[in-house]
XYZ file of C-alpha atoms in Angstrom:
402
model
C 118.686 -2.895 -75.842
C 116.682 -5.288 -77.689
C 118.994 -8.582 -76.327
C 117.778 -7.005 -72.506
C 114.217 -6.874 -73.681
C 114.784 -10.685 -74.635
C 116.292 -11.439 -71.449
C 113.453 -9.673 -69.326
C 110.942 -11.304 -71.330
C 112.868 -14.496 -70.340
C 112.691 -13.716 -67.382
C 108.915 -12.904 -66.697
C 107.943 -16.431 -68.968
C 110.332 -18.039 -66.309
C 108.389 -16.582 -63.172
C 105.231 -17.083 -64.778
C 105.810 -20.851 -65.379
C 107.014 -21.388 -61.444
C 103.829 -19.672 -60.099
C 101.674 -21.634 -62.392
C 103.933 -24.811 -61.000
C 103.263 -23.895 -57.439
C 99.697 -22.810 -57.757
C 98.948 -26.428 -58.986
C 101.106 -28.066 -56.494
C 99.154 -26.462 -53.784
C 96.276 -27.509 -55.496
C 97.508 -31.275 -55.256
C 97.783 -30.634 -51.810
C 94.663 -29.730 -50.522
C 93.143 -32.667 -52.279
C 95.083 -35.390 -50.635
C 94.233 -33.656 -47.197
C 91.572 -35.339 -45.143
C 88.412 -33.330 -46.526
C 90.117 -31.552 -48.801
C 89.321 -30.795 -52.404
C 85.944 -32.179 -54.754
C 88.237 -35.124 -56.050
C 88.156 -36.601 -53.025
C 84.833 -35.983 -51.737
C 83.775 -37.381 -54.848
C 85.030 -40.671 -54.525
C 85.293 -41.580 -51.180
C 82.738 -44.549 -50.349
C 80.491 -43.827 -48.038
C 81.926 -47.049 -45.110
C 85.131 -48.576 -45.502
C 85.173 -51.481 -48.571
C 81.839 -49.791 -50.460
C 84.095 -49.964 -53.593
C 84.553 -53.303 -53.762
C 81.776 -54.585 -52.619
C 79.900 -52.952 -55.401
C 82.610 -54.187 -58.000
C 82.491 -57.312 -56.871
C 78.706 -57.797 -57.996
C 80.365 -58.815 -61.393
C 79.673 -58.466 -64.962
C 76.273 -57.661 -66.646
C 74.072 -55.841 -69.492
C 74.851 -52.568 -67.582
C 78.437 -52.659 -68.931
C 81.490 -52.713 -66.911
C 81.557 -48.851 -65.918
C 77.715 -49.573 -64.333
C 79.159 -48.741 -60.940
C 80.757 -45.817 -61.915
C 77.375 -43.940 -60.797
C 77.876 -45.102 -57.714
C 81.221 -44.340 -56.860
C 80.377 -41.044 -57.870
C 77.404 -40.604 -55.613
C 78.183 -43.245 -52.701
C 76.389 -41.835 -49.969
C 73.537 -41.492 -51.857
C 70.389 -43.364 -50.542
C 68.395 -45.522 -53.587
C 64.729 -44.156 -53.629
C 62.189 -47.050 -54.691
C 58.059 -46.349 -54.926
C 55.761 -49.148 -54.888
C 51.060 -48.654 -55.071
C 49.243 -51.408 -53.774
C 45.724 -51.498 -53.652
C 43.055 -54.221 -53.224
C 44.587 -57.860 -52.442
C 47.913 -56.607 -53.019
C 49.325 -56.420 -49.926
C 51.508 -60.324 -49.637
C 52.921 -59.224 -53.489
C 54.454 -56.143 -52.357
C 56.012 -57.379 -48.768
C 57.233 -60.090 -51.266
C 58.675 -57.806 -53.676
C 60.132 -55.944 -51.037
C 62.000 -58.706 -49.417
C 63.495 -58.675 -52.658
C 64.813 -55.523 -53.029
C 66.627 -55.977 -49.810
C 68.198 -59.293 -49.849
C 70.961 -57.666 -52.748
C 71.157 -54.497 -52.202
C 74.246 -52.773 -51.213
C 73.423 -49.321 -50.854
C 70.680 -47.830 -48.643
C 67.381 -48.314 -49.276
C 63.898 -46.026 -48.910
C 60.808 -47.585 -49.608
C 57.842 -45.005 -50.628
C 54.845 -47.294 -50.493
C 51.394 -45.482 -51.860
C 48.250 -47.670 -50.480
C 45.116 -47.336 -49.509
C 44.347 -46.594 -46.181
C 42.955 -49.930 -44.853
C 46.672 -51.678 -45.732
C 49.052 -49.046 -43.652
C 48.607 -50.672 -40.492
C 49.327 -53.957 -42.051
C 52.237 -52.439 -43.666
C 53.684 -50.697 -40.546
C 53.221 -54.335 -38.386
C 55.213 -56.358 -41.206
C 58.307 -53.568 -42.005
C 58.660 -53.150 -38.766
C 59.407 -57.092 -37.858
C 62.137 -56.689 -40.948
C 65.979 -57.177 -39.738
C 66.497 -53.968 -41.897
C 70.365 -53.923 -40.040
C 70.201 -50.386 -40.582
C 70.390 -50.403 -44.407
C 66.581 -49.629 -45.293
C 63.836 -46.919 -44.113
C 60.000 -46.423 -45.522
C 57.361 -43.874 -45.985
C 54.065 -45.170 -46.167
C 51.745 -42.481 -47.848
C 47.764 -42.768 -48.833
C 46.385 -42.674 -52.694
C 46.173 -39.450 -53.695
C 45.044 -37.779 -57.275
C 44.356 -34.457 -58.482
C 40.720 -33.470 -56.426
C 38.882 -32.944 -59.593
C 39.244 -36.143 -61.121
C 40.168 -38.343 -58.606
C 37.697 -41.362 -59.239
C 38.896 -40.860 -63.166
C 42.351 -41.416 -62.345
C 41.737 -44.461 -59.644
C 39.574 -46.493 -61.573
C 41.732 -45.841 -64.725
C 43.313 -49.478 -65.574
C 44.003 -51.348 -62.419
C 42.890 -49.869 -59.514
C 45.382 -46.922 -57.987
C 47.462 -48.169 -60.989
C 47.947 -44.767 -62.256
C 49.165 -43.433 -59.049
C 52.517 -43.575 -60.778
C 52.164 -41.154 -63.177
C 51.914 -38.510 -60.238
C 54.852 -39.553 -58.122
C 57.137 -36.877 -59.546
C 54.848 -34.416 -58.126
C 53.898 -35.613 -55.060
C 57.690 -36.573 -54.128
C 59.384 -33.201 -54.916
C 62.374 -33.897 -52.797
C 63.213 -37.120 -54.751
C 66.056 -36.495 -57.102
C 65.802 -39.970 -58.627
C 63.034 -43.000 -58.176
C 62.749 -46.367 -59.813
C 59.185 -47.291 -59.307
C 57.855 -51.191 -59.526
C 54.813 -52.249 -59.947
C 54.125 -54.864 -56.885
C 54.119 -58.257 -58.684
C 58.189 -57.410 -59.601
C 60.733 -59.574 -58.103
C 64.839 -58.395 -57.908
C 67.011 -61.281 -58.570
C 69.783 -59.334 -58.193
C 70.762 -55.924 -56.358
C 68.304 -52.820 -57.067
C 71.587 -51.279 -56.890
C 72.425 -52.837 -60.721
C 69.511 -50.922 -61.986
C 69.682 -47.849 -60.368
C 73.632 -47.378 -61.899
C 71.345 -46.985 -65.054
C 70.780 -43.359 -64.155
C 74.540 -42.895 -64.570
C 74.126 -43.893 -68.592
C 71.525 -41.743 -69.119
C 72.468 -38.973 -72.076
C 71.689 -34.912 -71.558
C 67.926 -35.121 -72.967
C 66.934 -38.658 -70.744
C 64.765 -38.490 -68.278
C 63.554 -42.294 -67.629
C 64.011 -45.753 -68.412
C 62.037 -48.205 -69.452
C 62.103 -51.677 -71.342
C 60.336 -52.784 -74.002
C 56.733 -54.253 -73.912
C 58.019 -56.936 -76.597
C 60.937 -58.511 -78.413
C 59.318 -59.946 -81.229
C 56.868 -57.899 -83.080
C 54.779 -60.845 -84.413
C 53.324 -60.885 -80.971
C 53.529 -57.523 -80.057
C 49.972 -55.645 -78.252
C 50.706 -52.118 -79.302
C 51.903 -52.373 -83.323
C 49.341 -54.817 -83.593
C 45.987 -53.423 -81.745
C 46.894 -50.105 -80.131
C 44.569 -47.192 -81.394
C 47.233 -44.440 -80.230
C 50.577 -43.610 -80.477
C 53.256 -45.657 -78.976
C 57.088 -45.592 -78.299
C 59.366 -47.386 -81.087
C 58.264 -50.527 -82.745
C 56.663 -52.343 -80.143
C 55.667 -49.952 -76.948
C 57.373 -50.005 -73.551
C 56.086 -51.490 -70.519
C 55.837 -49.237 -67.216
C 55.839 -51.879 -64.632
C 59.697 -50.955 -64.059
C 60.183 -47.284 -64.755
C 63.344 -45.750 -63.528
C 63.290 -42.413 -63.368
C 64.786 -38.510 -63.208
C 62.222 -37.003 -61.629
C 64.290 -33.927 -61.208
C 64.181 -33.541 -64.850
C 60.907 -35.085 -65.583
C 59.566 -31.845 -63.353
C 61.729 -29.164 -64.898
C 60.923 -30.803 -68.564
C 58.606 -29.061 -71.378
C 56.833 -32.005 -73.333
C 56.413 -32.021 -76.887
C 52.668 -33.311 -77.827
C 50.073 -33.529 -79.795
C 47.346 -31.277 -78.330
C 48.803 -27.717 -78.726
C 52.166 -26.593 -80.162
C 52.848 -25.141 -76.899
C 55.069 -27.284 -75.016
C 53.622 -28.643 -71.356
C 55.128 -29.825 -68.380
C 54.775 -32.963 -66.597
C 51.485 -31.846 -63.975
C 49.902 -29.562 -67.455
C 50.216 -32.627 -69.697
C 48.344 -35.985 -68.093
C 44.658 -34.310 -67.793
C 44.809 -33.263 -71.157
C 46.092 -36.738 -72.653
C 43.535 -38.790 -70.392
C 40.573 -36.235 -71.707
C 42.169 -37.150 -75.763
C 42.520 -40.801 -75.511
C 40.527 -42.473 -72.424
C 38.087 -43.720 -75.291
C 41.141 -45.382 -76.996
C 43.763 -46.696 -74.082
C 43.746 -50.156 -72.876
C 46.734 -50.657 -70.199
C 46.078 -46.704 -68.658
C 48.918 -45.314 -67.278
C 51.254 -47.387 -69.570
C 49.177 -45.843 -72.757
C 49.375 -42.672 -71.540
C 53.230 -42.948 -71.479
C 53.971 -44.078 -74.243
C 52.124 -41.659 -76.374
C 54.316 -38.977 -74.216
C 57.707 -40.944 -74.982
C 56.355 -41.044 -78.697
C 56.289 -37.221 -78.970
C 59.267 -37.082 -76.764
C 61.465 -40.288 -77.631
C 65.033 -38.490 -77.130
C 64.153 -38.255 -73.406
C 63.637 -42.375 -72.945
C 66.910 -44.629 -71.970
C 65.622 -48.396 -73.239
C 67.039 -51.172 -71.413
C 67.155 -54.741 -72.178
C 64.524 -57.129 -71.810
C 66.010 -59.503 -68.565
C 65.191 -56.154 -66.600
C 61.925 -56.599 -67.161
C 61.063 -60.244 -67.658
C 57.303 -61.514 -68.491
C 55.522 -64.701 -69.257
C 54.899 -62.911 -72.847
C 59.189 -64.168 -73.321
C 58.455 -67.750 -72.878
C 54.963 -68.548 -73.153
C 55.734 -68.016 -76.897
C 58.815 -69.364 -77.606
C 61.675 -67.592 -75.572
C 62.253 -64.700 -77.219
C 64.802 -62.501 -74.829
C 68.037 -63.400 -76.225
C 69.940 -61.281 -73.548
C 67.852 -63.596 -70.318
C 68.907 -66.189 -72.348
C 72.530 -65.100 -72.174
C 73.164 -63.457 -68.655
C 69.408 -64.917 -66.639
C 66.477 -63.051 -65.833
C 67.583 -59.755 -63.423
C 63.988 -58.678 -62.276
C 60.887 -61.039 -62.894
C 57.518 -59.875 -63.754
C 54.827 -61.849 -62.815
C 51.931 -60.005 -64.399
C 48.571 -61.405 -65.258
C 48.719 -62.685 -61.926
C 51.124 -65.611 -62.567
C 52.129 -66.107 -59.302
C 48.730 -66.987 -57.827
C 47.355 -69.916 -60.458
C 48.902 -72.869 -62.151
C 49.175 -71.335 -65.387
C 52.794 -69.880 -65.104
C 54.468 -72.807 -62.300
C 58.193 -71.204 -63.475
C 56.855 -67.773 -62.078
C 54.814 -69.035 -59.127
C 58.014 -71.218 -58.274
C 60.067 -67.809 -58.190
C 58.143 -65.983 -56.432
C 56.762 -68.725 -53.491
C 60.067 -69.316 -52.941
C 61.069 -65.382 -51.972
C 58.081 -65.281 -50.169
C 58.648 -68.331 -47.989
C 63.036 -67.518 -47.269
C 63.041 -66.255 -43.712
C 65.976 -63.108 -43.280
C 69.024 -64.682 -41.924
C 68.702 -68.549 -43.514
C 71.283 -70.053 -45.733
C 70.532 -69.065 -49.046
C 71.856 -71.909 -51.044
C 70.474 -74.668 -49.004
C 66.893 -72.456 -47.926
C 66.224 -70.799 -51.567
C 68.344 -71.938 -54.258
C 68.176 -75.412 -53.805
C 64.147 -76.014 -53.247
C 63.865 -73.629 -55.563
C 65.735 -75.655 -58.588
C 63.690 -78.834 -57.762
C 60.713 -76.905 -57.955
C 61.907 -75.250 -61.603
C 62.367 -78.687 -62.819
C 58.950 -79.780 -62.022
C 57.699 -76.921 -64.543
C 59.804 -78.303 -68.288
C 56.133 -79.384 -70.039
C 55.575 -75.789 -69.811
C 57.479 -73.212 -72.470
C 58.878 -71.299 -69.571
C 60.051 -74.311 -67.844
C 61.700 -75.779 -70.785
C 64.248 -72.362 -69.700
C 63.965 -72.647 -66.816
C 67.797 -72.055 -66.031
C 67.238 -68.355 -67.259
C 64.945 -68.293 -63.872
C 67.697 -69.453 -61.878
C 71.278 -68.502 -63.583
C 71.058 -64.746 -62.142
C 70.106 -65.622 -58.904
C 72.987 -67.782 -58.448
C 75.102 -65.542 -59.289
C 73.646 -62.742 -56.818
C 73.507 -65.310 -54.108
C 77.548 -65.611 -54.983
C 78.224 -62.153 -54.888
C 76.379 -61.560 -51.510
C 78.324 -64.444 -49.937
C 81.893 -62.735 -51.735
C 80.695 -59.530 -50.305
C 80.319 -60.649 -46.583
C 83.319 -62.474 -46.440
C 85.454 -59.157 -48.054
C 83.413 -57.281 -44.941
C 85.116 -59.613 -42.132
């Protein structure tokens, strides 16, 4: 009796093993089927070659798995929000062109300004050879009724428009927001893999406001809390706005947690009597209280005259090139910065569809070298090395598409 109980029990392990064999097979099956099975959905690109166009892009501060977002998501449509106000309407068409020279993936432009500049907007996106790859919202300023001339005139003005995006957007998953005097030197799609890296409690990115803390603003002068040793700066803020909205913030006003639209009244009404930059001051005393949820990134992300005008002081520029330029305290419109002004006259003057070696990269490198009795033209290759490169990869990308 007890060697048939063996051999039944033999038996039913043996049956058991070929359904589980079978069941996985089938499995298998449905997967490799046109349509068939998450695997594939997953990572098939959205038009034939999207893999390896975005691979070809090349190394960077990302990492090598910074495309692995993408693969993951390849339909998915990059989301980028832009404020202009006042005489800012030239800087932002300029950033713009930009953003879509590199990219790869689709584009959607939210532009916030004020009412006078839509038209103006509408006339110049519309003359864009967009060849299908970009699309725009144009939207007026908007803030909170009851203290809507607070929040305008707080900093620059419309400046802290930003902080409200998550709220007015509620369909965005994901944003990266620029302020308008950014220029990409290489594909916003590079800095929107980011969201791929970011960790369970991260909910936004942001770079530093300094390298070197003996010329820091914040751990020097600021009369509030800041994030980490020398602030962050909010002209490039990449964020999760899907989490920023579901989030409950730690702070410093009531040991009740508060979400995103409970939190920025209360912190303006604390510290408007102690904040210089606005919006930026506001953020980083939330990202003080609530460091775990920032993702930092390196400093050629977000490159300023404050990393050359003292001594160049971003080791990773100095390394890889700059990736997105900054021209704040209006660089690009005086003679005080010519590396910056160079950078960004000679985006704003490349017409869509001309050479870019012989139209931009050339004129432009003549006009860096003009700039070495400045501190930022003595590196001036940092300016340049990036661009090259993306200029490269476009032309690598094209020819892979014939």
């Amino acid at each position: 009796m007890r060697r048939l109980a063996r051999v039944s029990l033999l038996c039913l392990g043996c049956a058991v093993c070929s359904l589980l064999y079978g069941l996985s097979q089938l499995a298998l099956s449905l997967e490799q089927e046109p349509g068939g099975g998450r695997e594939r959905q997953a990572r098939e690109p959205a038009t034939p070659g999207a893999w390896r166009q975005a691979g070809s892009a090349g190394r960077g501060a990302a990492g090598s798995g910074r495309y692995d977002y993408m693969k993951t998501h390849p339909s998915e449509k990059m989301h980028l929000a832009v404020v202009a106000c006042g005489e800012r309407l030239e800087e932002t068409v300029t950033m713009l062109r930009s953003a879509i020279i590199f990219s790869i993936k689709p584009l959607h432009f939210h532009i916030f300004a004020e009412d006078q500049l839509h038209e103006s907007f509408k006339d110049i996106l519309e003359e864009f050879p967009y060849e299908g790859k970009v699309n725009y919202t144009i939207y007026p300023i908007t803030f909170p009724s009851e203290s809507a001339a607070e929040w305008k005139k707080l900093f620059k003005p419309c400046a802290s428009q930003r902080l409200f995006l998550p709220l007015i957007l509620k369909n965005v998953d994901s944003l990266l927001y620029v302020d308008t005097d950014i220029l990409f030197l290489r594909p916003v799609d590079d800095i929107w893999s980011f969201l791929g890296k970011f960790n369970s409690t991260q909910i936004a990115a942001m770079a530093p406001e300094h390298e070197e803390p003996r010329i820091g603003w914040y751990n020097r002068f600021a009369r509030h809390p800041y994030y980490g040793v020398t602030g962050i700066n909010s002209g490039v803020m990449l964020m999760n706005m899907t989490r920023i909205r579901r989030k409950y913030f730690k702070n410093d006003m009531t040991p009740v947690r508060l979400q995103w639209g409970e939190i920025l009244m209360p912190l303006l009404k604390k510290y408007k009597l102690n904040i210089t930059w606005g919006d930026q001051d506001l953020l980083n005393i939330m990202f003080f209280h609530n460091p775990e949820s920032l993702y930092v990134f390196p400093c050629q992300w977000n490159y300023r005259p404050d990393h050359c005008i003292y001594g160049s002081n971003c080791k990773a520029a100095e390394e890889e090139g700059i990736f997105i330029l900054h021209g704040n305290r209006g660089v690009y419109h005086d003679d005080k910065q010519p590396t910056f002004r160079a950078v960004y006259e000679a985006i704003k003057n490349y017409s869509f569809g001309d050479d870019l070696v012989h139209s931009l990269l050339q004129p432009l490198e003549r006009e860096l070298q003009k700039t070495t009795h400045t501190y930022c033209g003595r590196v001036y290759k940092v300016f340049i090395k990036q661009l090259t490169k993306s200029v490269r990869d476009l032309y690598a990308r094209r020819s892979k598409g014939r």
